[in-house]
Structure formats: C-alpha cells, structure tokens
PDB file of C-alpha atoms in Angstrom:
ATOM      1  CA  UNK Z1205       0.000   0.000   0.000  1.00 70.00           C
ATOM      2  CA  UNK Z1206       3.252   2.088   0.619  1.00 79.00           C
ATOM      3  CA  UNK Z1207       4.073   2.548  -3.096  1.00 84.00           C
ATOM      4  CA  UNK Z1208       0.400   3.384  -4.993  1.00 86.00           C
ATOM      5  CA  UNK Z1209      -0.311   5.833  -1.673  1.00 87.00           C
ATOM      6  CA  UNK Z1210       3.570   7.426  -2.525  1.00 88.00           C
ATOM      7  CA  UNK Z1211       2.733   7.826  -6.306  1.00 90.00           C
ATOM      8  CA  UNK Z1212      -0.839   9.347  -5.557  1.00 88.00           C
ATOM      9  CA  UNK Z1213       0.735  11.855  -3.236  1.00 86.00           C
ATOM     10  CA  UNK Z1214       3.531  12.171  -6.314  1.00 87.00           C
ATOM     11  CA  UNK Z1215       0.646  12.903  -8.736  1.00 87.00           C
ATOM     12  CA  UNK Z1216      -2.020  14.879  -6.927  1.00 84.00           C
ATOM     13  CA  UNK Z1217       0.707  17.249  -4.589  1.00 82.00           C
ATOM     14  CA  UNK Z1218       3.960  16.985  -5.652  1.00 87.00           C
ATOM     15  CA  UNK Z1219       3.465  17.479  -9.670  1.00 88.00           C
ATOM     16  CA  UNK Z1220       1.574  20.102  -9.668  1.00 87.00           C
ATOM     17  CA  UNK Z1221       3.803  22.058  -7.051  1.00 86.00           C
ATOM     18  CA  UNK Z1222       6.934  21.517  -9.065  1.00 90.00           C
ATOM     19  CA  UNK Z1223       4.657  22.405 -12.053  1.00 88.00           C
ATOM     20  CA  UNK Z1224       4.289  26.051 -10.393  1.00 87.00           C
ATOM     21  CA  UNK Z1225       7.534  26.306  -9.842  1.00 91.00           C
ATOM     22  CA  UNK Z1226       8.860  25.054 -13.278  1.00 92.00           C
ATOM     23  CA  UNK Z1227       5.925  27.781 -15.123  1.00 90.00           C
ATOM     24  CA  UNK Z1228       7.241  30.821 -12.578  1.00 91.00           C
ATOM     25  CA  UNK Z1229      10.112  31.108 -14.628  1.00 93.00           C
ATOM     26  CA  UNK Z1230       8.053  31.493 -17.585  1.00 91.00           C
ATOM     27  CA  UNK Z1231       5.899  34.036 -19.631  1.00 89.00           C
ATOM     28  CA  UNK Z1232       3.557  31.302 -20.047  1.00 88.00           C
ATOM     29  CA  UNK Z1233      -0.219  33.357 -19.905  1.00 86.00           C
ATOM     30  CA  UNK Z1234      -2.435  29.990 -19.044  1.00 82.00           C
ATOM     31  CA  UNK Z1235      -2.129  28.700 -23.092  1.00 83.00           C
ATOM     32  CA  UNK Z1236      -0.224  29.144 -25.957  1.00 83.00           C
ATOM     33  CA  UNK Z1237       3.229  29.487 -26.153  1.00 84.00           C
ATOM     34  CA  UNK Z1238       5.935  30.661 -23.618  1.00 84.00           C
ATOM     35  CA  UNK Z1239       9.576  31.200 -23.150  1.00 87.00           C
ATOM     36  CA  UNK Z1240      11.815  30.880 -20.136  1.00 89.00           C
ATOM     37  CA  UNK Z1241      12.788  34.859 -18.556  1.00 89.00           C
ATOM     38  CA  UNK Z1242      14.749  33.729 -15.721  1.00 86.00           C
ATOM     39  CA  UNK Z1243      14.066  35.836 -12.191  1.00 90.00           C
ATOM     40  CA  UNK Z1244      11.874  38.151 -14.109  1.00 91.00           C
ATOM     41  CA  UNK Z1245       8.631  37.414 -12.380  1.00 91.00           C
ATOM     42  CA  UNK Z1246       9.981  37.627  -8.851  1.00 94.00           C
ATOM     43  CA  UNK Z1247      11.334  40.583  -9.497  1.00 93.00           C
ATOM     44  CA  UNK Z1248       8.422  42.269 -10.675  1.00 91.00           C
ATOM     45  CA  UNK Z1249       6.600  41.021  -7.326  1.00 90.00           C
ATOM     46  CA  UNK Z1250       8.619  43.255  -5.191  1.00 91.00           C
ATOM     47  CA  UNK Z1251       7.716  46.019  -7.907  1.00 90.00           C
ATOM     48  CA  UNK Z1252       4.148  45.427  -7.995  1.00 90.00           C
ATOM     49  CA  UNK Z1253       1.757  47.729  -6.173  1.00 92.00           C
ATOM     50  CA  UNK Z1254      -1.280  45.709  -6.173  1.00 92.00           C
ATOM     51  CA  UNK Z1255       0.405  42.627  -5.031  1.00 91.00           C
ATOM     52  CA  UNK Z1256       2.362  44.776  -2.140  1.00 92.00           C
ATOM     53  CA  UNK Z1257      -1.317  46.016  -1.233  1.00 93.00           C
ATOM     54  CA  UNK Z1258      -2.436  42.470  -1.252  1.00 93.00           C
ATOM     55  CA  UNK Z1259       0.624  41.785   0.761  1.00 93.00           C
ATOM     56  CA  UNK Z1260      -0.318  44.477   3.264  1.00 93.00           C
ATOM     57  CA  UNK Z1261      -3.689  43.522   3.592  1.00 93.00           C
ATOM     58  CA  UNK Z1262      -3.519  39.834   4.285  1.00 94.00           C
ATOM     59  CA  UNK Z1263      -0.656  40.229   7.107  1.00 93.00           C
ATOM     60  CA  UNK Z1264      -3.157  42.887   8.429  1.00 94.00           C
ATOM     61  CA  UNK Z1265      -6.346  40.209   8.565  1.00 94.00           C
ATOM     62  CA  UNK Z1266      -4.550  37.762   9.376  1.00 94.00           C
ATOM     63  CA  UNK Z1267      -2.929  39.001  12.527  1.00 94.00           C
ATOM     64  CA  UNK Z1268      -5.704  40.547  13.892  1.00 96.00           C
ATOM     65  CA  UNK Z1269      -8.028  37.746  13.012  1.00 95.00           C
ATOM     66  CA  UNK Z1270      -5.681  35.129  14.890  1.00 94.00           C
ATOM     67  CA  UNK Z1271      -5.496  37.606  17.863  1.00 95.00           C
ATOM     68  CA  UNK Z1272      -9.243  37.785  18.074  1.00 96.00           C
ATOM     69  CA  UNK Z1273      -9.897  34.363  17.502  1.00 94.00           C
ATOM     70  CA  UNK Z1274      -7.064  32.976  20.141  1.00 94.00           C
ATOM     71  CA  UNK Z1275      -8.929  35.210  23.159  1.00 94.00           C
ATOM     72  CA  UNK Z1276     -12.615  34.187  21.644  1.00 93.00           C
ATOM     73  CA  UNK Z1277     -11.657  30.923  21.582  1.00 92.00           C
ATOM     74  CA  UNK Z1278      -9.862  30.847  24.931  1.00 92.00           C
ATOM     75  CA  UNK Z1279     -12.882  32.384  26.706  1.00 92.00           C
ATOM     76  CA  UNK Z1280     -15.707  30.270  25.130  1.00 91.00           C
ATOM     77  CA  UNK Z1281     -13.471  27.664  26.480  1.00 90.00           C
ATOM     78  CA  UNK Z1282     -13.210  28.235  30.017  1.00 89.00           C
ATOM     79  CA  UNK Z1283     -16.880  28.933  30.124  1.00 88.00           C
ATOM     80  CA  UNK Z1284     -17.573  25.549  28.440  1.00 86.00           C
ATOM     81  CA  UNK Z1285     -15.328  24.042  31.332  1.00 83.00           C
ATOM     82  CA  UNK Z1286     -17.077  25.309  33.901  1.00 80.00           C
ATOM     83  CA  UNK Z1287     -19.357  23.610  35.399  1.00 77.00           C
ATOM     84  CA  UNK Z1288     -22.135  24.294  33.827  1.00 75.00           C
ATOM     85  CA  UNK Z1289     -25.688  23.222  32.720  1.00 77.00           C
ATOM     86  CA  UNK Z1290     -26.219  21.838  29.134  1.00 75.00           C
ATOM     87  CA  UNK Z1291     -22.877  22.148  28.617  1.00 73.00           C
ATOM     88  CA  UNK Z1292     -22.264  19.195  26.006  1.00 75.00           C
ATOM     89  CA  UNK Z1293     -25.415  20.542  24.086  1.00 79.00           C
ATOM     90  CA  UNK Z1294     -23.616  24.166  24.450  1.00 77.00           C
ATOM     91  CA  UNK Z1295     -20.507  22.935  23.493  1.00 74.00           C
ATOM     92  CA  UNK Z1296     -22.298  21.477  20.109  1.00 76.00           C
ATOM     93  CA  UNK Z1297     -23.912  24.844  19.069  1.00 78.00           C
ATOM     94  CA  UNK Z1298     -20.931  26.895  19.510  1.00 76.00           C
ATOM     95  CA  UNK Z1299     -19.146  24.075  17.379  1.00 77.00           C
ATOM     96  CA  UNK Z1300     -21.636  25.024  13.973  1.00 77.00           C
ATOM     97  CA  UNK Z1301     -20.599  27.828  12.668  1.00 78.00           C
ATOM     98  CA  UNK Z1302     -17.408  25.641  11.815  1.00 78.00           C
ATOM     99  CA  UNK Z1303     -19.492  23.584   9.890  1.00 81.00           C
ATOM    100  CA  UNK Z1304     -21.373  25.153   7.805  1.00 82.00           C
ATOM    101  CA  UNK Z1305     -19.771  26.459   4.035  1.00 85.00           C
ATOM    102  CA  UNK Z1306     -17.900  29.748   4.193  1.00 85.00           C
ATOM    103  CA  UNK Z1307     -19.564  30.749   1.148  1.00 84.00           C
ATOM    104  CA  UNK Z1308     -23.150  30.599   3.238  1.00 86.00           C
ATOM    105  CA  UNK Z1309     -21.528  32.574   5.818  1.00 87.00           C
ATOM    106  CA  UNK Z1310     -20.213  34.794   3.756  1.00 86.00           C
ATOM    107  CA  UNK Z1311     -23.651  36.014   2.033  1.00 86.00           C
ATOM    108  CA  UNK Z1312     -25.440  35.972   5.139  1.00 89.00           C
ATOM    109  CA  UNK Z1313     -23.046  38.106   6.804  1.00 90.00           C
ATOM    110  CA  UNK Z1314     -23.162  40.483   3.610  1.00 88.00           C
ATOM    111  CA  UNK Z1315     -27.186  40.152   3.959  1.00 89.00           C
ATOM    112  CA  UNK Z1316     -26.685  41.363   7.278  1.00 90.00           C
ATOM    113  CA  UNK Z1317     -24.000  44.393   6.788  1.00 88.00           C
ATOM    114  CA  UNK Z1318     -25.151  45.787   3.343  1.00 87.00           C
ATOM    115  CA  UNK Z1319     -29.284  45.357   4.239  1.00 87.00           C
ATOM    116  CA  UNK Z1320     -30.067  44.634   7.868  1.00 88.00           C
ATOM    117  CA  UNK Z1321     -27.438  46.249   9.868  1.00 86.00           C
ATOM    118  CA  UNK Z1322     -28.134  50.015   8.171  1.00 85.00           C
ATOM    119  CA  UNK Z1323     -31.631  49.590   8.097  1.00 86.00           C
ATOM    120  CA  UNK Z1324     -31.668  48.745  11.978  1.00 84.00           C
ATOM    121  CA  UNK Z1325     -29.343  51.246  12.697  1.00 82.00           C
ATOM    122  CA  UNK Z1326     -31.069  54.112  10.899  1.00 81.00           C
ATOM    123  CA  UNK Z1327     -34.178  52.900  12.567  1.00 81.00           C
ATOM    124  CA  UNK Z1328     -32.344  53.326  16.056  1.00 80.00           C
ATOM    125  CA  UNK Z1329     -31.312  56.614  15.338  1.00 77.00           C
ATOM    126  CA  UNK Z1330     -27.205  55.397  15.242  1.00 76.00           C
ATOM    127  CA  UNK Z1331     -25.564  57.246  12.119  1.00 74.00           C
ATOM    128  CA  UNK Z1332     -22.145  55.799  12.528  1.00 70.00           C
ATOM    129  CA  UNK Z1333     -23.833  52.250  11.658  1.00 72.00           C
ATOM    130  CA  UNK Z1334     -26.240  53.382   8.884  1.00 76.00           C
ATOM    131  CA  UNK Z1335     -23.505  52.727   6.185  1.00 82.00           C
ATOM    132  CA  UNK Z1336     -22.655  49.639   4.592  1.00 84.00           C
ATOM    133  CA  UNK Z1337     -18.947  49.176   6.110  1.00 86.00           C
ATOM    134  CA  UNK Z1338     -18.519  46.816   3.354  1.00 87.00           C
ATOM    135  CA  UNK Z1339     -18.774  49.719   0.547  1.00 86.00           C
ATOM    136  CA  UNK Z1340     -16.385  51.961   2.317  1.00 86.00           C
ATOM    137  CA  UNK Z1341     -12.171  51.155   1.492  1.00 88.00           C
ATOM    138  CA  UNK Z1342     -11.349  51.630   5.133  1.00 88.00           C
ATOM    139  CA  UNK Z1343     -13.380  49.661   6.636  1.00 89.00           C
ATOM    140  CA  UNK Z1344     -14.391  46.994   4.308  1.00 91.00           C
ATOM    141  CA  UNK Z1345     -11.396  44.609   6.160  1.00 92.00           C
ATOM    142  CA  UNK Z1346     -13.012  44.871   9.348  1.00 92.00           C
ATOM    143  CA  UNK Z1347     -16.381  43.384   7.985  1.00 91.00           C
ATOM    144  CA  UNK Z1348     -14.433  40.598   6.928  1.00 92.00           C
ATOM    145  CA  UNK Z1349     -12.308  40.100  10.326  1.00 94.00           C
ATOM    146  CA  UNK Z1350     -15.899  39.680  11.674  1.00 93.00           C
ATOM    147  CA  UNK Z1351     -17.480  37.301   9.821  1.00 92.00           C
ATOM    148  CA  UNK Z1352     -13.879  35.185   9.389  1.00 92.00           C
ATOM    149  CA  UNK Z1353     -13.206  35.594  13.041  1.00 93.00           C
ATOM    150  CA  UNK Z1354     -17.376  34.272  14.200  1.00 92.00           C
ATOM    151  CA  UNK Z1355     -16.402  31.534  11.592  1.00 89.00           C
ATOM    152  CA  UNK Z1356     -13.400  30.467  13.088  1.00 90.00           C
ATOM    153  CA  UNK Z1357     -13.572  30.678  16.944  1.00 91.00           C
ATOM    154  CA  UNK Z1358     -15.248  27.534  16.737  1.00 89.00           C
ATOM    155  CA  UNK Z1359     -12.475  25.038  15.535  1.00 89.00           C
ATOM    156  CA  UNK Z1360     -10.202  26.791  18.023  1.00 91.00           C
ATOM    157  CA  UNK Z1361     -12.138  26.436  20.864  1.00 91.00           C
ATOM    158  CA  UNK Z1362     -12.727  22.671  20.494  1.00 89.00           C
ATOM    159  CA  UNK Z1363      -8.752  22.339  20.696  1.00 90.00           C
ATOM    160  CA  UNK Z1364      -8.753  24.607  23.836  1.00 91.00           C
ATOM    161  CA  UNK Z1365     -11.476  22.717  25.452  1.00 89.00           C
ATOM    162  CA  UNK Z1366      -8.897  19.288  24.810  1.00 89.00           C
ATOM    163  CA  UNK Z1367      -6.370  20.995  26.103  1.00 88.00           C
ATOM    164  CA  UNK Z1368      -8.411  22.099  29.465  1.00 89.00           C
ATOM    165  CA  UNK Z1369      -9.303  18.662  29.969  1.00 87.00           C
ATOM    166  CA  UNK Z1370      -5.731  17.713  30.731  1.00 86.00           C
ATOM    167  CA  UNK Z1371      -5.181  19.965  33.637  1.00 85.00           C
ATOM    168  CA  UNK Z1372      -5.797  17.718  36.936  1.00 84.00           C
ATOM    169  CA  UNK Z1373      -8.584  18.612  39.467  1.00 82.00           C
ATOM    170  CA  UNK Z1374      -6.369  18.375  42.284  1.00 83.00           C
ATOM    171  CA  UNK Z1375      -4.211  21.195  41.222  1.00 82.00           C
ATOM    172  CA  UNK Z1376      -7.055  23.656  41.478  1.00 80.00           C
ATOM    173  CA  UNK Z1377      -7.490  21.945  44.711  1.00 80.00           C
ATOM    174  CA  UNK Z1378      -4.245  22.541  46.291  1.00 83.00           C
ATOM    175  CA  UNK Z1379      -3.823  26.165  44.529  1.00 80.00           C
ATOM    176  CA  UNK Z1380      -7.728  27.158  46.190  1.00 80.00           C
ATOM    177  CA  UNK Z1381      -6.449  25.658  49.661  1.00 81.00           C
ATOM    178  CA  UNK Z1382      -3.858  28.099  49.057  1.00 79.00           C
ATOM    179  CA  UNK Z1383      -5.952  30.726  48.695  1.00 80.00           C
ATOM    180  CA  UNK Z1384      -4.933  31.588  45.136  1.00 80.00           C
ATOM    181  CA  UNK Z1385      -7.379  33.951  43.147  1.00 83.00           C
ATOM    182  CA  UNK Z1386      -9.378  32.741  39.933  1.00 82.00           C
ATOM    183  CA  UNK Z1387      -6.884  35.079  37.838  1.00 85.00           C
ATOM    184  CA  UNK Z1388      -3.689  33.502  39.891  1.00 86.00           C
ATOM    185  CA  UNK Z1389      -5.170  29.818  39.152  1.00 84.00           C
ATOM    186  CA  UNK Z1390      -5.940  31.019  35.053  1.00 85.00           C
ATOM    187  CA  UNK Z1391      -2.126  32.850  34.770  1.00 86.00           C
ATOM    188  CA  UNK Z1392      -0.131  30.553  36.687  1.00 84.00           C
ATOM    189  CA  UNK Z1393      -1.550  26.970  36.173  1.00 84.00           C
ATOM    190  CA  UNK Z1394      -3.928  26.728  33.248  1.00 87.00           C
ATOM    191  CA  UNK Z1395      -2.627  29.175  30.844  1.00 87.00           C
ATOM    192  CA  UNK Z1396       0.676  27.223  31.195  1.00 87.00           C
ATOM    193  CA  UNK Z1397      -0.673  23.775  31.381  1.00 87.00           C
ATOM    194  CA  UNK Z1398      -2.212  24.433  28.070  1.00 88.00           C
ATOM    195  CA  UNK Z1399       0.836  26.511  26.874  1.00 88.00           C
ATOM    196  CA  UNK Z1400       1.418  23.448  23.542  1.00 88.00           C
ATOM    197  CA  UNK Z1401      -2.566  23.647  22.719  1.00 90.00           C
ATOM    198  CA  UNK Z1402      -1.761  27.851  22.919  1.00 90.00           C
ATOM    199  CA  UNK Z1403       1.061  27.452  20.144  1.00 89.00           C
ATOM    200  CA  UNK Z1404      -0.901  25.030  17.823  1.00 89.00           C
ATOM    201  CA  UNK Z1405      -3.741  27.351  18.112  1.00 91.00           C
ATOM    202  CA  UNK Z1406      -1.673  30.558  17.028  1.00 91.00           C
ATOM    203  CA  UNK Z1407       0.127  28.739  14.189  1.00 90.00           C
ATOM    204  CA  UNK Z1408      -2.860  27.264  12.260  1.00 90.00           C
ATOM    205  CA  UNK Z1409      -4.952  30.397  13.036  1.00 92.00           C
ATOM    206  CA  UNK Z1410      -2.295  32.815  11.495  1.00 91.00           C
ATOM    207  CA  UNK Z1411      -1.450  30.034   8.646  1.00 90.00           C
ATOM    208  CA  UNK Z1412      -5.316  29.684   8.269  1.00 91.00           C
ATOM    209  CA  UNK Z1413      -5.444  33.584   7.846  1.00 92.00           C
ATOM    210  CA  UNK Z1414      -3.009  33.753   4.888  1.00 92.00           C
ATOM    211  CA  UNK Z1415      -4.466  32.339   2.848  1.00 90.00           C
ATOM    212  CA  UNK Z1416      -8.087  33.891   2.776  1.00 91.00           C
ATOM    213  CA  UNK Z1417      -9.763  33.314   0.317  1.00 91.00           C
ATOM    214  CA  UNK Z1418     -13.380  32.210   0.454  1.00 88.00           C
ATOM    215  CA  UNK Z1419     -14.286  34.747   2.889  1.00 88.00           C
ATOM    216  CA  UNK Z1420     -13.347  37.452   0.723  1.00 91.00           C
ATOM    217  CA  UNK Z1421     -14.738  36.248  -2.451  1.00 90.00           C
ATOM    218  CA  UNK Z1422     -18.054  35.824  -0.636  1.00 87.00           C
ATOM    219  CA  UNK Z1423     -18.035  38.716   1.408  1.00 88.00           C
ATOM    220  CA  UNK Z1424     -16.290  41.813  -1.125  1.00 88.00           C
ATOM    221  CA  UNK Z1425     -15.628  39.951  -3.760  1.00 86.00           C
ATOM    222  CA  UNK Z1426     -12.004  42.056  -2.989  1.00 86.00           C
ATOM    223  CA  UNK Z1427     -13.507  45.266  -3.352  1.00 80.00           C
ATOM    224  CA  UNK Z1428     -13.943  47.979  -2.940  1.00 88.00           C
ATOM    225  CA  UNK Z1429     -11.481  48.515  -5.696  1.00 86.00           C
ATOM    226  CA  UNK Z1430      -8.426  46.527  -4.356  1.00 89.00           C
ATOM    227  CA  UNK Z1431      -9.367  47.183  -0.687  1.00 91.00           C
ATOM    228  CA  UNK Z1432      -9.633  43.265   0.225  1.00 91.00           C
ATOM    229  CA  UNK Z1433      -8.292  41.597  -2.167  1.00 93.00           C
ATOM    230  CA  UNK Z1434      -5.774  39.077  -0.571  1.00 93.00           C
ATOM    231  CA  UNK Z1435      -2.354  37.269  -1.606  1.00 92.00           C
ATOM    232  CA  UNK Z1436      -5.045  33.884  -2.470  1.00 92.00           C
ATOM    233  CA  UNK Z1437      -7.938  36.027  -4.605  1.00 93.00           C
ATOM    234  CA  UNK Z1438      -5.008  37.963  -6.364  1.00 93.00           C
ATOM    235  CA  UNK Z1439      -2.871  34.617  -7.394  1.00 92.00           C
ATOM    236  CA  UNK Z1440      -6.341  33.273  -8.585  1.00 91.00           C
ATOM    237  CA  UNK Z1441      -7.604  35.929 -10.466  1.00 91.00           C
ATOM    238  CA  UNK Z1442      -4.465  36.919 -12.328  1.00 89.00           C
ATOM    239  CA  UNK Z1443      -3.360  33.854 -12.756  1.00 86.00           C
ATOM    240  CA  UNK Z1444      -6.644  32.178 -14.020  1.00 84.00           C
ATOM    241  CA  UNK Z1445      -8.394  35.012 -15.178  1.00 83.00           C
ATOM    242  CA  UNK Z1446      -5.481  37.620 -16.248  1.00 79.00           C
ATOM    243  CA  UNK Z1447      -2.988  35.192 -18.255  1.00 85.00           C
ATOM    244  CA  UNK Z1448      -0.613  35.838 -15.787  1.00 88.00           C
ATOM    245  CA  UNK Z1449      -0.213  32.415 -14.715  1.00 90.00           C
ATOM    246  CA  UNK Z1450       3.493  32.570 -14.301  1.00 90.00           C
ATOM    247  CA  UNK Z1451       4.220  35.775 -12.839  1.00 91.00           C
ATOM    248  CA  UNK Z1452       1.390  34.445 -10.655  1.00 91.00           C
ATOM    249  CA  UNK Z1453       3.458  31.177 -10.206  1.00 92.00           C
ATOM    250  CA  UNK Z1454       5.866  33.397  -9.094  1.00 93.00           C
ATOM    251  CA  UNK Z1455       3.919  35.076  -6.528  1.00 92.00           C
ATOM    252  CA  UNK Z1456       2.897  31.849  -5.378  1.00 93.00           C
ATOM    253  CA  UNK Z1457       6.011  30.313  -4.582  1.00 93.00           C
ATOM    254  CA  UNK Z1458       7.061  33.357  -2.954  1.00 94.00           C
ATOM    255  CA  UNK Z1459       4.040  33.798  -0.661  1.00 92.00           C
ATOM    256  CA  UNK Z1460       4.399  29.744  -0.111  1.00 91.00           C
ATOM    257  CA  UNK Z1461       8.336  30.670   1.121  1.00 93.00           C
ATOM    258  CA  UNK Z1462       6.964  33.312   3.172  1.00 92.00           C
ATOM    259  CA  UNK Z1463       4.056  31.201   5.166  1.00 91.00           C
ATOM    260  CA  UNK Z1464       6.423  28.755   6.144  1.00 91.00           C
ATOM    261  CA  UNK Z1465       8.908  30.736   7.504  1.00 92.00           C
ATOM    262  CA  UNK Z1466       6.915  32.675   9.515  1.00 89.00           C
ATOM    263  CA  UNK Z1467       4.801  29.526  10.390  1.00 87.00           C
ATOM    264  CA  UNK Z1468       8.668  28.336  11.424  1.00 89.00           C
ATOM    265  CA  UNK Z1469       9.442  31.361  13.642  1.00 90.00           C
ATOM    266  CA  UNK Z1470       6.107  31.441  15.334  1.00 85.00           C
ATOM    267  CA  UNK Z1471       6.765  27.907  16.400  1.00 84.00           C
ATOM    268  CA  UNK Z1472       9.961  28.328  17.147  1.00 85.00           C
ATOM    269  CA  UNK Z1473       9.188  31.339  19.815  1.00 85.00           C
ATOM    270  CA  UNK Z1474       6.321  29.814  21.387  1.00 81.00           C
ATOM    271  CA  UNK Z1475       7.595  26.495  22.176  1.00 79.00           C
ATOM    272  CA  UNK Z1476      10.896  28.575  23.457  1.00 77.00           C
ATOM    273  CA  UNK Z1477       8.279  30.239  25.827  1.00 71.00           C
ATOM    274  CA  UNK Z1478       6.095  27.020  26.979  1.00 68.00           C
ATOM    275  CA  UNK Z1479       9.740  25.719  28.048  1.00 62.00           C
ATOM    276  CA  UNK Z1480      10.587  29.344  29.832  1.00 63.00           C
ATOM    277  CA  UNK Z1481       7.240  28.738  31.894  1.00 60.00           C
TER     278      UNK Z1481
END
C-alpha cells in the first residue's frame, strides 16, 4: 500500500507544485506558447503595487483575526469548562458555525452588513452604523475580520477545550487551599498547562489567515477597488483570469516561502516560551 499511496501523493501534490515552480520562470499566460525569462517574475513582485497592497492587507487580517480568535476561543473555552448546565449541548452549538460552508456565511453576513445592519441602525437613530462598512475602502477589512473571526472561533475552541481537559482537578485543589485567586489559578496553572494547545492554536490560526480566500470572495468579492483583495484572490484571479499564470506562479512560490517561515518562527518562539514557563 506504501508505493500506490507514494505515487498518488507524487501525482495529486507533488506534480503540480513543481509544475508552479517550473511555469514561474516562464511568460507562459495559461495557453499558448511561452519562453523561459529567468528571475523576471519575482522581481516584478517586489515592484508590484497591487500585489504589495495584497501583501499588506492579508498580514493585516490575518494578525488581527488570529489575535481575536485565540482570546474568543480561549474564553468560550473556560466557560464551556465550567461547570455548567447543558454544557455538552452548548458545546455542540458553539461548534456550527465551523461547519457550515464559508460561502453561506459569507452572504449571510453580507445580507446582514449591506441590508439589515443600516436599516436597523437608521431605525435606532445610530448614524455611525447606517452605512454599509462593506462599501467603504477603510473599513471593508473589518467586515471581513468579523465574519472570518465568528467563523473560526469555533475550531479553536474545540482544541482549547482538549487541552483544558488535561489539567488535573487536584491542582485547582491545592492552589484554592492556598488561597490563590481565579486570575492567579488562570495565569499561573492553566494558561501554562495548556501553553502546547496555545502554540498550535496561534500557528494554524495565522497560517489559516493567509491564505483567505473564500471569505473574501463571498463577502467583497475584494472590493472595494483593491481594498480586500488578498495574496489567495489575487494569485487566482491573475493567474486564471489575467494570463498571468506565471508571474502568478511566481507570486505563489514566494508567498508559499513566506508562510512557512513565519509559520517556522512562530513555532519556534512559542515552544521557546512554553519551556521558559
């Protein structure tokens, strides 16, 4: 079973990744012919505006997004922990919004900022709120945050609730005999005790984040203008609808370089800090 599952992981991953690579040193639109130009397409990466604003606005969503979603998540969790009634039926309806398609989410959640959200706050009297956010080029991204951020806190909180079910009763025990307060008992034994669920949490929430894509094609389609329009939407839509599918190979493989390094680091310095605590 080794071999076929090595040559469908050859096939369906590895081909088409060394594909990208092999086409980012090309001209080549998508069809027709192409030629081989070397560097130029990473080069004109670091020279192009839209893809520097599509730079600058991912690493913007993303790392608010994964701050948001980390003390969501982390909250929900505790609460869930608690003891609680219905708490297994509470824990299931906080775990839906995971479920359900991004694309759904996305048009409610553009139902509820373009239509309801203006009308109810014009009927309230509350100006700042009777404008569609999503229309406006500053503040487009934080309608997105929301609705990616509501989406998300679910997945995360599951793995904070398994990681909050490995801290030992008795610990609370001795630390309340001790007359420890409920922030003492959250700072200095659970937050650490769940210090390796913390990390995993950050680095797929941040990872997650880079690569938006869904969210914004459902929510702003990237607008206004070039307002939201991510590293993922602006790969896809020049490459497959631009005939720029190698300089968008290009931009690929760099943005590929760059998520892994910084998914590197941010490993590296958290698990540096769960062994300082």
């Amino acid at each position: 079973m080794t071999i076929p599952a090595v040559i469908l992981f050859f096939i369906f991953h590895t081909f088409p990744l060394l594909q990208g690579i092999f086409y980012s040193f090309t001209n080549w639109r998508g069809y027709g012919d192409w030629d081989f130009i070397g560097l130029s397409n990473y080069v004109n990466v670091f020279k192009d505006m839209r893809a520097l604003n599509a730079y600058g606005f991912t690493f913007q969503f993303a790392i608010v997004s994964t701050v948001l979603v980390n003390i969501f998540s982390l909250l929900i969790a505790l609460g869930l922990n608690a003891n609680i009634k219905f708490q297994k039926t509470l824990r299931a309806v906080y775990f839906l919004p995971n479920i359900l398609s991004i694309l759904i989410v996305g048009f409610i959640f553009q139902f509820i900022f373009t239509i309801f959200l203006p009308q109810f706050s014009d009927a309230l009297g509350i100006q700042a709120l009777a404008t569609n956010i999503l229309g406006s080029p500053d503040y487009a991204w934080v309608g997105v945050v929301i609705m990616a951020v509501w989406q998300a806190t679910a997945f995360n909180t599951i793995l904070y609730l398994a990681g909050l079910q490995t801290v030992p009763e008795d610990v609370y025990e001795a630390a309340a005999i001790d007359g420890a307060s409920p922030w003492k008992r959250f700072w200095k034994i659970t937050f650490p005790l769940i210090a390796p669920f913390f990390t995993i949490n950050m680095v797929l929430a941040l990872k997650t984040f880079l690569m938006v894509f869904d969210h914004i094609i459902a929510l702003t389609g990237g607008g206004p203008g070039y307002a939201t329009e991510s590293i993922s939407v602006l790969i896809y839509r020049g490459g497959f609808e631009g005939g720029q599918f190698g300089y968008q190979s290009a931009n690929a493989v760099i943005y590929f370089i760059v998520i892994v390094a910084l998914s590197i680091i941010q490993l590296r310095f958290l698990q540096k800090r769960e062994v300082q605590q």
